[in-house]
């Protein structure tokens, strides 16, 4: 249900842009003011929005496939941007500012794309839920990718006030949830922990600044990042 809602939000924006562009073209045509340059610019905008909507739909098809037995070579930066492509508009509609800090190139990792993005979407959704309940307009999520000698680190930070120290040691336990009754199963972080562990990595939660930070650390594979 959350995935369907997120995709609806993501597709709604390019459709609105397309509708506005078509309405503007129609008004210009009716008033005989639609010169070729104006039409070319508007149609170019429409084409870009169609490409964006198509990319979202193509991305969703990934979730309909069963992951293969063999792990895939994945680009961590593409994983981050891909997950934001599915939930980014939903975050913006919630008044949340998004910051991305990624290198231009990085080493790839091995895993299943569906599973890695499932982890990222779960962490983003959790941060969104925390920030929704905070009054005021300063709501931020930062996603970053770091490539170092120790491997690849993907960090997701928010300024939602942090996690109760009592809850921190138990966050990744199955069926343990800090959400209200009926709002969480307590399985998201547990499943995420299992996925990252199977990749030979770790996932750590900590309080950082005025919020929480989840750090995913996974081994890099030594080859050019062209996943």
Short mmCIF file of C-alpha atoms in Angstrom, two decimals:
data_model
loop_
_atom_site.label_atom_id
_atom_site.label_comp_id
_atom_site.label_asym_id
_atom_site.label_seq_id
_atom_site.Cartn_x
_atom_site.Cartn_y
_atom_site.Cartn_z
CA UNK A 1 0.00 0.00 0.00
CA UNK A 2 2.83 2.42 0.87
CA UNK A 3 4.63 1.52 -2.36
CA UNK A 4 1.48 2.17 -4.41
CA UNK A 5 0.97 5.53 -2.68
CA UNK A 6 4.58 6.52 -3.29
CA UNK A 7 4.43 5.63 -6.98
CA UNK A 8 1.17 7.55 -7.36
CA UNK A 9 2.86 10.66 -5.94
CA UNK A 10 5.90 10.20 -8.15
CA UNK A 11 3.85 9.82 -11.34
CA UNK A 12 1.49 12.64 -10.46
CA UNK A 13 4.15 15.34 -10.79
CA UNK A 14 5.25 14.62 -14.39
CA UNK A 15 1.60 14.17 -15.41
CA UNK A 16 0.74 17.59 -13.95
CA UNK A 17 3.65 19.20 -15.81
CA UNK A 18 2.53 17.55 -19.06
CA UNK A 19 -1.06 18.71 -18.54
CA UNK A 20 0.03 22.31 -17.89
CA UNK A 21 2.28 22.31 -20.96
CA UNK A 22 -0.55 21.02 -23.16
CA UNK A 23 -2.96 23.62 -21.78
CA UNK A 24 -0.44 26.39 -22.51
CA UNK A 25 0.07 25.10 -26.05
CA UNK A 26 -3.69 25.00 -26.63
CA UNK A 27 -4.10 28.60 -25.48
CA UNK A 28 -1.28 29.76 -27.74
CA UNK A 29 -2.73 27.88 -30.72
CA UNK A 30 -6.21 29.32 -30.13
CA UNK A 31 -4.79 32.86 -30.04
CA UNK A 32 -2.57 32.16 -33.06
CA UNK A 33 0.59 32.90 -31.03
CA UNK A 34 2.21 29.46 -31.12
CA UNK A 35 5.51 30.17 -32.84
CA UNK A 36 7.83 27.21 -33.61
CA UNK A 37 10.38 28.04 -30.90
CA UNK A 38 7.68 28.19 -28.23
CA UNK A 39 6.17 24.88 -29.35
CA UNK A 40 9.59 23.21 -29.51
CA UNK A 41 10.40 24.28 -25.94
CA UNK A 42 7.06 23.07 -24.58
CA UNK A 43 7.26 19.75 -26.42
CA UNK A 44 10.80 19.24 -25.14
CA UNK A 45 9.50 19.72 -21.58
CA UNK A 46 6.71 17.19 -22.25
CA UNK A 47 9.21 14.67 -23.62
CA UNK A 48 11.44 14.97 -20.53
CA UNK A 49 8.47 14.37 -18.23
CA UNK A 50 7.39 11.33 -20.25
CA UNK A 51 10.93 9.97 -19.89
CA UNK A 52 10.76 10.56 -16.14
CA UNK A 53 7.43 8.74 -15.82
CA UNK A 54 8.71 5.87 -17.97
CA UNK A 55 11.80 5.56 -15.78
CA UNK A 56 9.63 5.29 -12.66
CA UNK A 57 7.49 2.58 -14.27
CA UNK A 58 10.55 0.65 -15.49
CA UNK A 59 12.01 0.87 -12.00
CA UNK A 60 8.84 -0.55 -10.48
CA UNK A 61 9.07 -3.60 -12.74
CA UNK A 62 12.19 -4.60 -10.82
CA UNK A 63 10.04 -5.27 -7.77
CA UNK A 64 7.96 -7.75 -9.74
CA UNK A 65 10.95 -9.98 -10.41
CA UNK A 66 12.26 -12.65 -8.10
CA UNK A 67 15.91 -12.11 -7.25
CA UNK A 68 18.15 -14.63 -8.92
CA UNK A 69 20.40 -17.01 -7.07
CA UNK A 70 23.50 -15.15 -8.21
CA UNK A 71 24.24 -11.72 -6.82
CA UNK A 72 24.48 -8.80 -9.24
CA UNK A 73 27.07 -6.08 -9.61
CA UNK A 74 25.40 -2.91 -8.34
CA UNK A 75 26.28 0.77 -8.37
CA UNK A 76 25.66 2.19 -4.85
CA UNK A 77 25.05 5.69 -6.21
CA UNK A 78 22.38 4.37 -8.58
CA UNK A 79 20.82 2.46 -5.69
CA UNK A 80 20.51 5.66 -3.66
CA UNK A 81 19.13 7.71 -6.54
CA UNK A 82 16.81 4.89 -7.56
CA UNK A 83 15.26 4.63 -4.10
CA UNK A 84 14.76 8.40 -3.99
CA UNK A 85 13.13 8.17 -7.41
CA UNK A 86 10.42 6.03 -5.84
CA UNK A 87 9.80 7.99 -2.65
CA UNK A 88 11.35 11.42 -3.23
CA UNK A 89 8.14 13.17 -4.25
CA UNK A 90 6.35 11.70 -1.25
CA UNK A 91 9.06 13.13 1.01
CA UNK A 92 8.77 16.56 -0.61
CA UNK A 93 4.98 16.52 -0.17
CA UNK A 94 5.63 15.88 3.52
CA UNK A 95 7.74 19.05 3.64
CA UNK A 96 11.03 17.19 3.98
CA UNK A 97 14.19 18.57 2.38
CA UNK A 98 16.42 15.96 0.76
CA UNK A 99 20.19 16.25 0.48
CA UNK A 100 22.31 13.82 -1.55
CA UNK A 101 26.08 13.56 -1.17
CA UNK A 102 27.62 11.03 -3.54
CA UNK A 103 30.91 10.73 -5.41
CA UNK A 104 30.99 10.97 -9.19
CA UNK A 105 32.34 7.42 -9.38
CA UNK A 106 32.70 4.63 -6.88
CA UNK A 107 33.41 0.94 -6.72
CA UNK A 108 30.43 -1.38 -7.12
CA UNK A 109 28.99 -3.84 -4.62
CA UNK A 110 27.45 -7.30 -4.98
CA UNK A 111 23.84 -7.98 -4.03
CA UNK A 112 20.28 -8.09 -5.32
CA UNK A 113 18.91 -4.75 -6.50
CA UNK A 114 15.39 -5.39 -5.18
CA UNK A 115 16.70 -6.23 -1.74
CA UNK A 116 19.14 -3.32 -1.46
CA UNK A 117 16.48 -0.83 -2.52
CA UNK A 118 14.04 -2.49 -0.12
CA UNK A 119 16.47 -1.66 2.70
CA UNK A 120 16.91 1.94 1.54
CA UNK A 121 13.17 2.48 1.08
CA UNK A 122 12.50 1.09 4.55
CA UNK A 123 15.02 3.47 6.14
CA UNK A 124 13.66 6.45 4.18
CA UNK A 125 10.08 5.56 5.12
CA UNK A 126 11.01 5.31 8.80
CA UNK A 127 12.72 8.72 8.69
CA UNK A 128 9.69 10.19 6.94
CA UNK A 129 7.33 8.82 9.60
CA UNK A 130 9.43 10.36 12.38
CA UNK A 131 9.68 13.76 10.68
CA UNK A 132 5.95 13.90 9.92
CA UNK A 133 5.18 14.25 13.62
CA UNK A 134 7.63 17.10 14.18
CA UNK A 135 6.14 20.60 14.15
CA UNK A 136 7.85 23.32 12.15
CA UNK A 137 9.35 23.46 8.69
CA UNK A 138 12.92 22.31 9.30
CA UNK A 139 12.73 18.64 8.31
CA UNK A 140 15.75 17.09 6.61
CA UNK A 141 16.99 13.76 5.32
CA UNK A 142 20.50 13.33 3.99
CA UNK A 143 21.70 10.35 1.97
CA UNK A 144 25.40 9.92 1.33
CA UNK A 145 27.71 7.37 -0.24
CA UNK A 146 31.37 7.02 0.77
CA UNK A 147 33.97 4.85 -0.97
CA UNK A 148 37.00 4.15 1.23
CA UNK A 149 39.58 1.46 1.92
CA UNK A 150 37.06 -0.15 4.28
CA UNK A 151 34.44 -0.57 1.55
CA UNK A 152 31.24 1.29 0.70
CA UNK A 153 29.24 3.17 3.29
CA UNK A 154 25.68 4.39 2.65
CA UNK A 155 24.37 6.75 5.34
CA UNK A 156 20.84 7.98 5.91
CA UNK A 157 20.51 10.82 8.42
CA UNK A 158 17.51 12.80 9.66
CA UNK A 159 16.93 15.62 12.12
CA UNK A 160 13.97 13.96 13.82
CA UNK A 161 15.27 14.18 17.38
CA UNK A 162 17.05 10.84 17.50
CA UNK A 163 16.22 7.40 18.90
CA UNK A 164 15.54 6.69 22.55
CA UNK A 165 18.74 5.12 23.94
CA UNK A 166 16.59 2.38 25.45
CA UNK A 167 15.40 1.36 21.97
CA UNK A 168 18.77 1.48 20.18
CA UNK A 169 20.07 -1.98 21.20
CA UNK A 170 16.80 -3.66 20.12
CA UNK A 171 16.00 -1.87 16.84
CA UNK A 172 16.95 -4.81 14.63
CA UNK A 173 15.10 -7.44 16.66
CA UNK A 174 12.14 -9.08 14.87
CA UNK A 175 8.77 -7.59 15.83
CA UNK A 176 10.33 -4.82 17.89
CA UNK A 177 8.86 -1.47 16.90
CA UNK A 178 8.87 2.06 18.32
CA UNK A 179 5.76 3.00 16.32
CA UNK A 180 2.26 3.15 17.74
CA UNK A 181 0.08 0.03 17.71
CA UNK A 182 -1.15 -0.69 14.19
CA UNK A 183 1.47 1.49 12.50
CA UNK A 184 4.38 -0.91 12.25
CA UNK A 185 5.07 -4.64 12.16
CA UNK A 186 8.54 -4.46 13.66
CA UNK A 187 9.92 -6.48 10.74
CA UNK A 188 11.34 -3.80 8.42
CA UNK A 189 14.64 -3.24 10.22
CA UNK A 190 15.01 -6.93 11.04
CA UNK A 191 14.65 -7.87 7.37
CA UNK A 192 17.02 -5.07 6.41
CA UNK A 193 19.58 -6.37 8.89
CA UNK A 194 19.36 -9.85 7.36
CA UNK A 195 19.75 -8.56 3.80
CA UNK A 196 22.85 -6.51 4.62
CA UNK A 197 24.36 -9.32 6.70
CA UNK A 198 23.90 -11.75 3.79
CA UNK A 199 25.89 -9.29 1.65
CA UNK A 200 28.76 -9.55 4.10
CA UNK A 201 28.05 -6.11 5.53
CA UNK A 202 26.72 -4.38 8.62
CA UNK A 203 23.97 -1.88 9.40
CA UNK A 204 24.30 0.34 12.47
CA UNK A 205 21.91 2.83 14.06
CA UNK A 206 23.09 5.72 16.20
CA UNK A 207 22.04 9.15 17.35
CA UNK A 208 23.82 11.86 15.41
CA UNK A 209 23.50 15.63 15.78
CA UNK A 210 19.81 16.45 16.18
CA UNK A 211 18.57 13.17 14.76
CA UNK A 212 19.42 9.58 13.88
CA UNK A 213 21.85 8.05 11.42
CA UNK A 214 21.77 4.59 9.88
CA UNK A 215 25.04 3.45 8.31
CA UNK A 216 25.19 0.54 5.88
CA UNK A 217 28.69 -0.82 5.32
CA UNK A 218 29.25 -3.39 2.57
CA UNK A 219 32.36 -4.75 0.83
CA UNK A 220 33.28 -3.21 -2.51
CA UNK A 221 34.27 -5.34 -5.47
CA UNK A 222 37.42 -4.30 -7.25
CA UNK A 223 36.38 -3.38 -10.76
CA UNK A 224 35.23 -0.30 -12.60
CA UNK A 225 31.87 0.99 -11.38
CA UNK A 226 29.75 0.34 -14.45
CA UNK A 227 26.95 -1.74 -12.96
#
